[in-house]
C-alpha cells in the first residue's frame, strides 16, 4: 500500500464514520434495511469501495459474527467498525452475519501471484500451517475465514496488523505471522488474493 | 522484542486445525432412512451394567462401565486369528479423521464421523439403515479436528454430542432427532467430540476447550428430556491448591512459587478461564456410585504466568458421586502444568495389587508423561506408576521464548487413545508416541474464546519419531513387552478373551498381537490411517472385529472414510 493510498483511505473512512453516526440503527429496521448501511462501504454488489476494505459477501457466518462481536467489544480496533458495531445487538450481528454469508463470494479478478511469490508463499504456508485451519485452498469454514480471493490490500493490511499486534483479536494469528518476515506477508497477500 | 525463530511451527501438535474446508459440513439436518433395520431391542440398564460379560453386543465406547476394553468372546483367538478376513467395508460420506468406537446392539451398529454424522448399519452386512447429519450451528471452535468419538445407547435412543456443543437424542430405529440441549456456549470455546456415557437415566458429558480458556465441567442430563441434572465444575473457585513443587512421580517442576504468589495477590484466582476440559469417557462404579474421569490441561497451555497456583483439578484423576456430582477425591499428576502433558486417556477400573500385594479395587490411567498410573479407587491415591513407556528427557524444563526441548512431546506418551486390559494377565495395553518437540512460551491475555495456547509446541523436524504398543503389568509397574511402530500411535486398542490385542497404525496397518508376548499374529492394510479404537461383537454366532480407517487430523495421518468389519474365513 502506498502512503498516498493510505491517506485517501483514511480520509474516506473519516467521511463515512461521520456520515454513519447519524444513521444509527433503528430498532425496527429489518435486516435487509440494516444491511444497506454496510453496502455503502462493503459494496452494493459485494465489491468494497476501497481495496483496503474487506469482502464480506459469502464469508462464513461464524467468522463474520465473531468479528462484529469483537468490534463491538473493542477487542478488534477500527474506528469505523467499532462505531457501527456499537449499535448492533447480538441478534442483529448474527442476522447480518447470516445475511452476508448467504450472498455469493465476489470474484475481484485480482492478478495471479508471480512464480517467485508463489514459491515464497508455499514455504510460509508450510511453516505457518495455514492450510491446517484455512484449508488447503484457503476457503476456511465456520469461524475460520475464507482468505482466498480476498482483496489484496486488505489482506496485506490485516496481516500486518496481526503481526504488529494492532489487530488483537486473535493472539494465535499474531504469533504465527510474527514468525514470518514482512516480505512473506507481501507474497502471501499476492498469493491468496490471486488464487 | 526478541525475534522468534523463523523455523517451522510444524505440527504444533494438537494446536492446529479447525476449518479443514467444507468437506462433510452438513448444510441442513438430513436423515436418509432405508427400508429395513435389524432386530433393534431396547437397551436396558441391566444390559448396560452387564456389558463386561456380554459376548454379543458392544454397548459402551470403552466396552463396559469399567472401561476395560476387554471383550469376553474367544471365538477369534491366537490359534485362528491368521484366518481373519474383511467381512464388509462401509464407506461414510465424510473423508476426515475417524475416532469413532462402533457401538453394536443386537446386530445394529452405530458409528459417527467428523462433523457429527451418525450411521446405523446392519452389523452382519454393513448395509446402511439410516444416516443422520447434524445441522451445525454457525459457531464451532475446536482445536484439533472436527472429530467425534461415537454414540451412547440406552432405551430406544442414541445420544451424540456435537462440535457446536449440543447434546442430541435420536430415535435408534429411525435416526430422527427426539430432543437437543445446548451443553455450553461455543462462542466461549466449548465444543464436544467425546461420546456420552449413559447410566441410570443420566447422560454424562464433559467438554473440550482447554485451548480456549473455558471453565471445564462434567454434566449429567436426563435421558428422557435432556434437562440438566447436575454439574461438576472441574475447576473449583479456589483452584490454588497446596503449591506442589513436585509431580506425582516426585520430580521437581521448577515452579517459581514466589512469583506465582505475587501474581495471585495481583490478579486473584484464575478459575474462570482456567480450562480443565474432560473429553474422554468416565469409568463408572455402580457399587460405590462413583465415576472416575481425568481432567485436561490448564489454559493457556504453555503460559503459567497468568494462572498462579496448582490449577486444580487440571491434569488430575477426579472422582465424583454419580447421582449428585459431588466431589469424592482427586489426585493431581502435574500441578501448574506448562507443557500440556495433561491427563486424557480414559481411566479403567480393575482389581490391582496394593502396596502390600493385597487385591483392591484400583483405577488405571495412561499418562501423557509415558507412565501408567495405578490408583486406589477408594481415595484416588497413587499406589505406583509404571516404568516410562517412551523416552523422557530434560523433564521439567520450563518453556522459553526460543523453545526448550523436552521429551515426551506435547502429545505424550499416551494421547487420548484408550488403553485396554487383560485381567487374567494383569496387563494393561497402551499405544505411545515419541515426538521430540520444543516448548515455546508467548504470553497473551484471555482472547474471549479464541485459541489461547500462550505459545507453541514445535516438532523438531530433524529428529526421528516413532510409536509403541506397550504391555504393562499394573501390579508391578514393569513393562512386560513392547513393540515399536513406524509412526507415533494414536487411536486406541482392544483386548479380547481370545488372548489377542488389536490396534491400528497411521500407515494403514491394522494388527493383532499375542496378548501375552506381543508377537504380531495378523495384519491388514486398510488404505488409510487406522486411528480409532476397535470394537468387537457377535451376530448369528459369528464374532466380528470392527474398526474405522479415517486417519487423523491432529497429527495429519492419511484420511479415509471406511468402517471395516472382520470375521474368520469359513
XYZ file of C-alpha atoms in Angstrom:
765
model
C 0.000 0.000 0.000
C 1.489 3.352 -0.990
C 1.283 6.140 1.523
C -0.785 8.211 -0.925
C -3.331 5.446 -0.996
C -3.290 5.216 2.761
C -4.145 8.845 3.074
C -7.080 8.627 0.683
C -8.382 5.663 2.555
C -8.119 7.367 5.881
C -9.931 10.397 4.545
C -12.694 8.291 3.106
C -13.068 6.383 6.318
C -13.346 9.535 8.310
C -16.038 10.752 5.975
C -18.081 7.623 6.311
C -17.553 7.404 10.024
C -19.130 10.837 10.402
C -21.905 10.083 7.990
C -22.677 6.957 9.886
C -23.069 8.226 13.367
C -26.233 9.848 12.080
C -27.503 6.625 10.531
C -27.968 4.974 13.911
C -29.820 1.731 13.571
C -33.466 1.933 14.375
C -34.728 -0.963 16.429
C -37.445 -1.719 13.977
C -35.405 -1.741 10.786
C -35.326 -5.127 9.063
C -32.055 -6.903 8.439
C -32.341 -6.007 4.777
C -32.545 -2.343 5.731
C -29.719 -2.617 8.232
C -27.564 -4.291 5.618
C -27.988 -1.276 3.317
C -25.644 0.727 5.549
C -22.979 -1.925 5.196
C -23.204 -1.848 1.412
C -22.071 1.781 1.411
C -18.579 0.518 2.123
C -18.578 -3.220 1.561
C -20.124 -2.658 -1.853
C -23.567 -2.619 -3.476
C -22.515 -5.677 -5.455
C -20.152 -7.118 -2.885
C -17.035 -5.383 -4.175
C -15.888 -2.984 -1.437
C -15.497 0.671 -2.366
C -11.850 0.638 -1.363
C -9.367 -2.211 -1.810
C -8.276 -1.887 1.804
C -11.838 -2.785 2.884
C -12.643 -6.495 3.133
C -15.061 -8.502 1.008
C -17.760 -9.816 3.286
C -20.192 -11.331 0.793
C -20.037 -15.125 1.031
C -17.723 -15.047 4.060
C -18.589 -17.634 6.763
C -21.342 -16.693 9.183
C -19.492 -17.722 12.343
C -16.458 -15.668 11.366
C -18.478 -12.571 10.395
C -20.418 -12.724 13.634
C -17.288 -13.017 15.782
C -15.712 -10.015 14.033
C -18.800 -7.885 14.653
C -18.811 -9.037 18.271
C -15.110 -8.212 18.608
C -15.607 -4.769 17.025
C -18.412 -4.160 19.497
C -16.341 -5.333 22.474
C -13.375 -3.307 21.247
C -11.232 -6.449 21.032
C -10.665 -5.572 17.395
C -9.983 -1.910 16.862
C -11.167 0.017 13.838
C -12.660 3.435 14.175
C -15.352 2.859 11.588
C -16.394 -0.634 12.528
C -16.231 -0.002 16.293
C -18.759 2.761 15.823
C -21.007 0.682 13.626
C -20.993 -2.417 15.816
C -21.771 -0.351 18.904
C -25.431 -0.119 17.948
C -25.894 -3.743 16.996
C -27.486 -6.324 19.281
C -26.312 -9.935 19.296
C -29.351 -10.878 17.214
C -28.561 -8.138 14.691
C -24.970 -9.274 14.409
C -25.969 -12.891 13.959
C -28.612 -11.959 11.386
C -26.268 -9.660 9.453
C -23.627 -12.380 9.511
C -26.150 -14.841 8.139
C -27.353 -12.353 5.531
C -23.881 -11.720 4.129
C -22.765 -15.341 4.407
C -25.611 -16.325 2.108
C -24.523 -13.952 -0.647
C -22.203 -15.228 -3.347
C -18.479 -14.604 -2.882
C -17.409 -11.960 -5.387
C -14.572 -12.622 -7.787
C -12.376 -9.498 -7.708
C -10.355 -10.691 -10.713
C -7.090 -9.980 -8.974
C -3.908 -10.997 -10.806
C -2.295 -14.335 -10.052
C 0.803 -14.195 -7.909
C 4.184 -14.310 -9.645
C 6.172 -17.521 -9.550
C 8.549 -16.038 -7.017
C 5.640 -15.053 -4.755
C 4.075 -18.482 -5.081
C 7.345 -20.113 -4.098
C 7.851 -17.812 -1.157
C 4.218 -18.308 -0.060
C 4.397 -22.060 -0.252
C 7.303 -22.094 2.175
C 5.471 -19.731 4.527
C 2.300 -21.819 4.281
C 4.144 -24.966 5.298
C 5.904 -23.298 8.201
C 2.779 -21.421 9.353
C 0.476 -24.404 8.744
C -2.069 -22.040 7.183
C -3.803 -24.926 5.413
C -4.494 -26.767 8.656
C -7.038 -24.097 9.611
C -7.870 -22.173 6.435
C -7.956 -25.327 4.307
C -5.579 -26.268 1.510
C -7.473 -23.929 -0.828
C -7.861 -21.092 1.705
C -11.666 -21.198 1.883
C -11.898 -21.749 5.646
C -15.073 -22.861 7.453
C -17.144 -21.863 10.444
C -15.165 -19.377 12.499
C -12.044 -19.587 10.317
C -12.264 -17.044 7.478
C -12.024 -17.558 3.764
C -8.838 -15.808 2.693
C -8.572 -16.915 -0.911
C -9.832 -14.241 -3.294
C -9.978 -11.632 -0.506
C -8.983 -8.100 -1.526
C -5.188 -7.834 -1.756
C -4.750 -4.543 0.081
C -6.995 -5.643 2.905
C -5.202 -8.991 3.256
C -1.856 -7.304 3.489
C -3.125 -4.660 5.902
C -4.800 -7.105 8.248
C -1.822 -9.496 8.279
C 0.473 -6.598 9.060
C -1.966 -5.534 11.755
C -1.895 -9.019 13.284
C 1.869 -9.101 13.119
C 2.229 -5.692 14.788
C -0.461 -6.630 17.335
C -2.621 -3.763 16.116
C -5.259 -6.366 15.344
C -5.507 -8.029 18.724
C -8.487 -10.327 18.495
C -6.537 -13.478 17.768
C -3.174 -13.776 19.552
C -2.501 -17.036 17.772
C -2.619 -15.400 14.309
C -0.320 -12.697 15.654
C 2.122 -15.341 16.874
C 2.161 -17.206 13.562
C 2.587 -14.127 11.430
C 5.189 -12.902 13.903
C 7.388 -15.836 12.890
C 7.308 -14.678 9.230
C 9.148 -11.805 7.519
C 7.403 -8.714 6.088
C 8.246 -9.952 2.562
C 6.467 -13.214 3.359
C 3.294 -11.287 4.118
C 3.539 -9.453 0.807
C 3.959 -12.728 -1.040
C 1.072 -14.309 0.885
C -1.230 -11.383 0.118
C -0.439 -11.715 -3.597
C -0.825 -15.459 -3.396
C -4.200 -15.632 -1.642
C -5.659 -12.592 -3.437
C -4.922 -14.097 -6.831
C -5.990 -17.614 -6.023
C 11.419 -7.615 21.094
C 13.364 -10.838 20.812
C 12.983 -12.126 17.311
C 11.484 -15.564 17.111
C 12.842 -18.391 15.076
C 11.537 -18.474 11.551
C 11.569 -22.178 11.764
C 8.562 -24.276 11.087
C 5.757 -24.101 13.544
C 5.329 -27.594 12.255
C 2.790 -29.618 13.926
C 2.038 -27.550 16.962
C 0.722 -30.846 17.937
C -2.915 -30.531 18.538
C -2.893 -26.788 18.325
C -3.791 -26.618 14.707
C -6.809 -27.363 12.804
C -10.371 -26.239 12.934
C -11.537 -25.379 9.479
C -10.460 -28.027 7.039
C -12.573 -26.967 4.155
C -16.173 -27.711 3.803
C -15.891 -31.472 3.476
C -18.770 -33.060 5.240
C -20.049 -29.822 6.632
C -23.743 -30.517 6.750
C -25.757 -27.610 5.460
C -29.012 -28.922 6.806
C -30.108 -31.704 9.041
C -30.857 -34.673 6.852
C -31.876 -38.211 7.503
C -31.847 -40.977 4.992
C -33.864 -43.959 6.122
C -33.531 -47.343 4.500
C -36.480 -49.686 4.277
C -35.395 -52.208 6.857
C -33.471 -52.435 10.074
C -32.087 -55.096 12.355
C -33.675 -56.626 15.421
C -33.460 -53.494 17.468
C -34.308 -54.110 21.073
C -34.487 -51.606 23.858
C -31.171 -51.265 25.700
C -31.977 -51.754 29.371
C -29.878 -50.544 32.272
C -29.306 -54.205 33.116
C -27.764 -54.828 29.685
C -25.575 -51.759 30.077
C -24.486 -52.804 33.570
C -23.582 -56.336 32.450
C -21.725 -55.289 29.310
C -18.403 -56.627 30.587
C -19.759 -60.165 30.249
C -21.772 -59.590 27.062
C -20.117 -61.507 24.227
C -22.700 -60.364 21.672
C -23.056 -56.607 21.901
C -20.580 -53.746 22.262
C -22.583 -51.264 24.314
C -20.092 -48.692 25.601
C -17.367 -46.655 23.951
C -14.810 -48.428 26.093
C -16.628 -51.764 26.232
C -18.176 -51.554 29.692
C -18.541 -49.194 32.660
C -15.106 -50.174 34.000
C -13.717 -49.216 30.545
C -11.538 -52.329 30.307
C -11.943 -52.728 26.525
C -11.656 -56.449 27.254
C -14.098 -58.289 25.029
C -15.236 -61.608 26.557
C -15.740 -63.632 23.341
C -12.937 -66.059 22.394
C -14.157 -67.318 19.029
C -11.432 -65.292 17.361
C -8.248 -66.290 19.198
C -4.490 -66.746 18.985
C -4.904 -70.070 17.179
C -7.112 -68.866 14.341
C -6.592 -65.106 14.037
C -4.436 -65.629 10.952
C -7.697 -66.506 9.135
C -9.276 -63.137 9.935
C -10.644 -61.513 6.718
C -12.699 -58.440 5.951
C -16.415 -59.306 6.018
C -17.567 -55.916 4.749
C -16.431 -52.336 4.278
C -18.757 -49.379 4.702
C -17.757 -46.008 3.284
C -19.118 -42.942 5.019
C -19.827 -39.670 3.250
C -17.161 -37.823 5.227
C -13.491 -38.340 4.443
C -11.970 -36.951 7.628
C -10.425 -38.188 10.878
C -12.349 -41.191 12.223
C -12.213 -41.637 16.002
C -15.492 -43.473 16.476
C -15.861 -46.563 18.639
C -18.546 -48.596 16.872
C -21.413 -49.468 19.221
C -23.350 -52.656 18.466
C -26.827 -53.557 19.753
C -28.420 -56.801 18.610
C -26.940 -56.717 15.168
C -27.263 -52.968 14.606
C -24.097 -50.876 14.584
C -23.868 -47.147 15.244
C -20.871 -45.179 14.029
C -20.194 -41.457 13.826
C -17.899 -39.389 11.618
C -16.240 -35.998 11.728
C -18.777 -33.131 11.577
C -21.339 -35.201 13.504
C -22.860 -37.627 11.096
C -24.357 -40.805 12.596
C -24.887 -44.022 10.653
C -26.884 -47.064 11.690
C -25.626 -50.152 9.869
C -26.607 -53.786 9.665
C -23.699 -55.275 11.615
C -23.834 -58.511 9.560
C -23.501 -56.892 6.159
C -22.540 -53.260 6.571
C -25.743 -52.196 4.841
C -26.875 -48.665 5.759
C -30.099 -48.471 7.790
C -30.175 -44.735 8.344
C -27.910 -41.705 8.180
C -28.245 -38.572 10.311
C -26.403 -35.316 9.649
C -26.416 -32.720 12.367
C -27.305 -29.196 11.242
C -24.213 -27.423 12.533
C -24.640 -24.009 14.120
C -22.617 -21.074 12.757
C -20.116 -21.081 15.602
C -17.819 -24.017 16.088
C -14.495 -23.597 17.803
C -12.252 -26.622 18.192
C -8.520 -27.099 18.307
C -7.834 -30.497 16.898
C -10.081 -31.516 14.082
C -13.842 -31.881 13.563
C -13.756 -35.215 15.371
C -16.370 -37.336 17.030
C -15.787 -40.459 19.106
C -19.198 -42.069 18.884
C -22.605 -42.516 20.449
C -24.038 -43.844 23.684
C -27.132 -46.066 23.607
C -29.943 -46.504 26.115
C -33.595 -47.439 25.842
C -34.653 -46.707 22.278
C -32.302 -43.778 21.926
C -28.892 -42.973 20.594
C -27.012 -39.987 22.068
C -24.353 -37.849 20.428
C -22.630 -34.608 21.439
C -21.689 -32.107 18.718
C -18.977 -29.669 17.674
C -21.356 -26.797 18.370
C -21.668 -28.063 21.967
C -25.100 -29.645 21.835
C -26.313 -32.962 23.145
C -28.700 -34.781 20.799
C -31.026 -37.709 21.396
C -32.014 -39.672 18.294
C -34.600 -42.401 17.842
C -32.494 -45.547 17.454
C -34.872 -47.078 14.911
C -35.209 -44.149 12.562
C -32.422 -41.691 13.310
C -34.985 -38.921 13.892
C -33.989 -36.350 16.463
C -36.051 -36.525 19.657
C -34.506 -33.664 21.627
C -31.457 -31.449 21.787
C -29.854 -29.482 24.594
C -27.201 -26.777 24.480
C -24.424 -28.040 26.763
C -22.394 -24.811 26.805
C -21.682 -21.729 24.685
C -19.456 -22.454 21.656
C -18.667 -18.744 21.415
C -16.587 -19.168 24.565
C -14.626 -22.078 23.121
C -16.764 -25.019 24.231
C -17.162 -27.917 21.808
C -17.844 -31.646 22.011
C -16.016 -34.569 20.475
C -16.398 -37.271 23.129
C -19.036 -39.980 23.164
C -21.510 -39.582 26.039
C -21.865 -42.204 28.788
C -25.376 -43.243 29.829
C -26.134 -44.643 33.258
C -29.311 -44.747 35.358
C -31.301 -42.297 33.214
C -28.443 -39.835 33.044
C -26.325 -38.851 30.061
C -22.855 -37.871 31.280
C -20.785 -35.495 29.180
C -17.676 -33.355 29.637
C -16.316 -30.701 27.266
C -13.387 -29.668 25.073
C -11.941 -26.201 25.296
C -8.720 -26.354 27.318
C -7.094 -24.406 24.463
C -9.677 -21.604 24.675
C -9.869 -20.543 28.307
C -13.090 -22.333 29.186
C -14.040 -23.482 32.672
C -14.354 -27.257 32.365
C -17.130 -29.471 33.695
C -18.839 -32.818 33.679
C -22.618 -32.540 33.355
C -25.428 -35.048 33.746
C -28.601 -34.679 31.652
C -31.863 -36.566 31.916
C -32.045 -39.264 29.208
C -35.747 -38.652 28.507
C -35.938 -34.872 28.500
C -32.438 -33.518 28.116
C -32.842 -31.489 31.329
C -29.699 -30.763 33.326
C -29.447 -32.938 36.467
C -26.095 -31.820 37.894
C -22.855 -30.048 37.011
C -19.408 -30.682 38.434
C -17.010 -27.828 37.683
C -13.573 -29.320 37.090
C -12.067 -26.065 38.281
C -13.176 -25.074 41.793
C -13.412 -21.399 42.794
C -10.330 -21.985 44.872
C -8.001 -23.542 42.347
C -4.747 -22.701 44.123
C -4.132 -25.993 45.949
C -1.043 -26.753 48.032
C 1.724 -25.142 45.923
C 3.072 -28.571 44.986
C 6.629 -28.377 43.731
C 6.879 -31.993 42.603
C 4.832 -34.014 40.147
C 3.112 -37.273 41.160
C 6.309 -39.213 40.434
C 8.409 -36.948 42.664
C 10.208 -34.876 40.015
C 10.752 -31.197 40.647
C 8.744 -28.941 38.317
C 10.900 -25.828 38.739
C 7.977 -23.671 39.817
C 8.647 -20.125 40.940
C 6.221 -20.153 43.855
C 7.095 -16.606 44.987
C 6.316 -15.178 41.578
C 3.057 -17.140 41.470
C 2.035 -15.867 44.898
C 2.725 -12.306 43.825
C 0.616 -12.835 40.699
C -2.190 -14.335 42.784
C -2.219 -11.287 45.028
C -2.432 -9.077 41.949
C -4.973 -10.864 39.760
C -6.766 -13.296 42.059
C -7.800 -16.868 41.438
C -7.799 -17.611 37.694
C -10.594 -20.231 37.879
C -12.976 -18.620 35.388
C -10.755 -19.190 32.356
C -8.546 -21.994 33.642
C -9.522 -24.721 31.156
C -9.728 -28.238 32.550
C -11.662 -29.956 29.781
C -12.912 -33.515 30.148
C -13.111 -35.017 26.684
C -12.965 -38.731 27.341
C -15.497 -41.004 28.991
C -15.667 -41.522 32.746
C -15.396 -45.004 34.246
C -18.495 -45.842 36.305
C -18.507 -47.861 39.530
C -22.126 -48.815 40.219
C -21.205 -50.474 43.513
C -19.960 -47.263 45.125
C -21.979 -44.970 42.813
C -18.912 -43.066 41.776
C -17.486 -42.054 38.438
C -13.784 -41.557 37.674
C -12.529 -39.270 34.923
C -9.388 -37.388 34.007
C -9.229 -33.611 33.646
C -7.200 -31.943 30.890
C -4.726 -29.085 30.772
C -4.979 -25.582 32.216
C -5.450 -22.568 29.877
C -3.353 -21.080 28.447
C -1.388 -24.244 27.779
C 2.199 -23.034 27.905
C 1.999 -19.774 29.815
C 1.760 -20.270 33.569
C 2.411 -16.630 34.425
C -1.294 -15.729 34.182
C -2.574 -18.615 36.267
C -0.891 -18.867 39.666
C -1.434 -21.944 41.834
C -1.741 -25.679 41.300
C -4.630 -25.058 38.894
C -6.906 -27.640 40.489
C -8.235 -30.050 39.170
C -6.421 -29.798 35.864
C -4.118 -32.724 34.996
C -5.867 -34.881 37.596
C -7.807 -38.055 38.147
C -11.087 -36.998 39.768
C -13.934 -38.989 41.268
C -17.436 -37.642 41.912
C -20.724 -39.123 43.050
C -22.757 -40.481 40.152
C -26.116 -39.290 41.495
C -25.187 -35.813 42.699
C -21.929 -34.796 41.050
C -20.417 -34.184 44.498
C -16.610 -34.309 44.740
C -15.194 -37.516 46.231
C -11.431 -37.467 45.673
C -8.707 -36.458 43.242
C -5.035 -36.897 42.525
C -3.160 -34.266 40.543
C -0.388 -35.660 38.327
C 1.145 -32.310 37.402
C 0.410 -29.109 39.289
C 0.615 -25.878 37.285
C 1.328 -27.710 34.008
C 3.049 -25.632 31.305
C 3.717 -28.468 28.827
C 0.214 -29.688 28.028
C 1.251 -33.087 29.359
C -2.198 -33.470 30.825
C -4.442 -36.409 31.613
C -6.572 -37.589 28.698
C -6.647 -41.358 28.164
C -9.839 -42.698 29.821
C -9.382 -44.359 33.216
C -10.022 -48.070 33.810
C -11.404 -49.677 36.974
C -9.993 -53.107 37.826
C -8.603 -55.168 40.671
C -4.988 -54.277 41.378
C -2.390 -55.236 43.973
C -1.930 -52.581 46.639
C 1.466 -51.748 48.111
C 1.336 -54.897 50.252
C 0.243 -57.052 47.316
C -3.360 -57.300 48.532
C -6.038 -57.188 45.798
C -8.079 -53.988 45.952
C -10.256 -52.000 43.586
C -7.962 -49.773 41.570
C -8.040 -47.222 38.773
C -5.532 -47.134 35.906
C -4.643 -44.147 33.746
C -2.180 -43.995 30.853
C -0.474 -40.608 31.173
C 0.910 -38.302 28.512
C 4.049 -38.419 30.647
C 4.506 -42.011 29.472
C 3.694 -43.653 32.813
C 0.744 -45.867 33.619
C -0.574 -44.616 36.952
C -2.202 -47.107 39.351
C -4.588 -45.637 41.946
C -6.551 -46.857 44.941
C -10.196 -46.375 43.887
C -11.172 -45.582 47.479
C -9.315 -42.279 47.829
C -7.695 -41.751 44.401
C -4.239 -42.057 45.978
C -1.354 -43.287 43.862
C -0.189 -46.854 44.535
C 2.512 -46.945 41.880
C 3.471 -45.706 38.471
C 4.983 -47.788 35.706
C 8.343 -47.575 34.030
C 8.269 -44.900 31.348
C 6.949 -46.299 28.058
C 8.664 -43.594 25.966
C 11.953 -41.688 26.298
C 11.849 -38.880 28.880
C 14.486 -36.177 28.684
C 15.008 -32.838 30.305
C 11.864 -33.026 32.468
C 10.639 -30.491 33.655
C 12.470 -27.778 31.770
C 10.380 -24.603 31.550
C 9.187 -23.377 28.133
C 11.116 -20.382 26.793
C 10.559 -17.853 24.044
C 13.144 -19.533 21.844
C 11.891 -23.001 22.702
C 13.145 -25.631 25.167
C 13.495 -29.254 24.133
C 11.864 -31.816 26.371
C 10.640 -35.385 25.934
C 7.933 -36.502 25.724
C 6.448 -34.027 23.232
C 3.101 -32.447 23.957
C 1.080 -35.354 22.521
C 2.617 -37.727 25.064
C 3.370 -40.546 25.960
C -0.195 -41.694 25.599
C -2.628 -39.306 23.855
C -6.418 -39.621 24.205
C -6.157 -43.219 22.987
C -7.955 -45.519 25.425
C -5.979 -48.416 26.926
C -7.315 -51.981 27.232
C -6.546 -54.578 29.871
C -6.387 -58.343 30.113
C -7.415 -59.018 33.726
C -6.219 -62.635 33.505
C -2.679 -61.477 32.772
C -2.750 -58.316 34.936
C -1.619 -56.429 31.855
C -2.721 -53.064 30.523
C -2.055 -52.200 26.885
C -1.209 -48.685 25.800
C -0.206 -47.125 22.493
C 2.520 -44.489 22.604
C 4.007 -41.566 20.711
C 7.611 -40.480 20.567
C 7.688 -36.984 19.045
C 10.528 -34.729 20.142
C 9.304 -31.138 20.493
C 10.404 -27.776 21.711
C 8.125 -25.836 24.066
C 7.728 -22.097 23.440
C 6.041 -19.524 25.633
C 4.469 -16.275 24.357
C 2.190 -14.517 26.783
C -1.146 -13.014 25.724
C -4.280 -12.078 27.608
C -7.505 -14.080 27.537
C -8.810 -13.647 23.971
C -12.542 -14.184 24.626
C -12.971 -17.723 23.391
C -10.251 -17.683 20.733
C -7.335 -20.123 20.598
C -5.184 -19.420 23.657
C -2.037 -21.524 23.859
C 0.283 -18.956 25.357
C 2.970 -20.162 22.979
C 3.572 -23.124 20.705
C 4.791 -26.690 20.575
C 7.058 -27.369 17.652
C 8.077 -30.756 16.366
C 11.825 -30.930 15.834
C 11.967 -31.797 12.143
C 15.410 -33.393 12.262
C 14.566 -35.893 14.976
C 13.111 -39.321 14.369
C 9.562 -40.090 15.533
C 8.037 -43.445 16.301
C 5.372 -45.264 18.294
C 4.995 -48.278 20.581
C 2.464 -50.816 21.627
C 3.261 -51.476 25.270
C 2.018 -54.071 27.755
C 2.468 -53.025 31.388
C 1.964 -55.251 34.434
C -0.152 -52.986 36.612
C 0.661 -54.963 39.725
C 4.399 -54.329 39.414
C 4.666 -51.319 37.115
C 7.060 -53.255 34.883
C 6.840 -53.297 31.096
C 6.112 -56.893 30.031
C 6.571 -56.380 26.296
C 6.880 -53.524 23.858
C 6.648 -53.387 20.062
C 7.974 -50.388 18.151
C 5.876 -48.958 15.292
C 6.934 -46.798 12.351
C 4.799 -43.793 13.339
C 3.596 -42.286 16.605
C 0.432 -44.107 17.670
C -2.974 -42.502 18.165
C -6.392 -44.205 18.210
C -6.993 -46.989 20.653
C -6.719 -50.631 21.490
C -8.939 -53.644 22.163
C -8.079 -56.802 24.117
C -10.111 -59.996 23.842
C -10.601 -63.197 25.789
C -9.106 -64.930 22.754
C -5.687 -63.810 24.020
C -5.433 -61.037 21.437
C -4.805 -57.329 21.298
C -5.912 -55.262 18.261
C -4.647 -51.831 17.298
C -4.060 -49.807 14.137
C -1.347 -47.546 12.754
C -1.026 -44.341 10.757
C 0.323 -46.252 7.742
C -2.961 -48.159 7.405
C -1.835 -51.360 9.117
C -4.377 -52.909 11.449
C -2.710 -55.591 13.575
C -3.411 -58.353 16.075
C -0.834 -59.169 18.722
C -0.499 -62.054 21.142
C -1.618 -60.519 24.433
C 0.998 -62.446 26.394
C 4.078 -61.995 24.234
C 3.407 -59.139 21.821
C 4.140 -61.231 18.769
C 2.322 -59.964 15.704
C -0.127 -62.658 14.610
C -2.111 -60.914 11.857
C -2.287 -57.700 9.886
C -4.403 -55.956 7.283
C -3.697 -52.873 5.154
C -6.723 -50.566 5.455
C -5.588 -47.923 2.968
C -5.886 -45.003 5.397
C -4.723 -44.336 8.946
C -6.314 -46.726 11.457
C -6.534 -44.183 14.258
C -9.742 -45.236 16.004
C -10.413 -47.698 18.825
C -11.562 -51.137 17.587
C -14.733 -52.872 18.863
C -15.943 -56.476 18.725
C -19.394 -58.090 18.535
C -21.118 -61.312 17.669
C -24.169 -61.834 15.439
C -25.689 -65.131 14.304
C -22.956 -66.911 16.210
C -20.118 -65.165 14.374
C -17.620 -62.913 16.133
C -16.500 -59.758 14.334
C -13.777 -57.196 14.937
C -14.581 -53.719 13.580
C -12.546 -50.535 13.240
C -12.639 -47.172 11.475
C -9.908 -46.201 8.999
C -10.129 -42.458 8.512
C -6.726 -41.155 9.561
C -6.195 -38.305 11.965
C -6.313 -34.516 11.684
C -4.274 -33.683 14.721
C -1.118 -35.371 13.533
C -2.127 -35.308 9.879
C -2.408 -39.021 9.096
C -3.831 -40.178 5.776
C -7.607 -39.586 5.715
C -10.170 -42.125 4.663
C -13.815 -42.961 5.281
C -14.006 -46.718 5.860
C -15.585 -48.761 8.596
C -14.163 -52.264 8.205
C -15.559 -55.397 9.873
C -13.549 -58.610 10.009
C -14.523 -62.190 10.688
C -12.899 -65.625 10.351
C -12.781 -67.093 6.859
C -15.130 -70.115 6.582
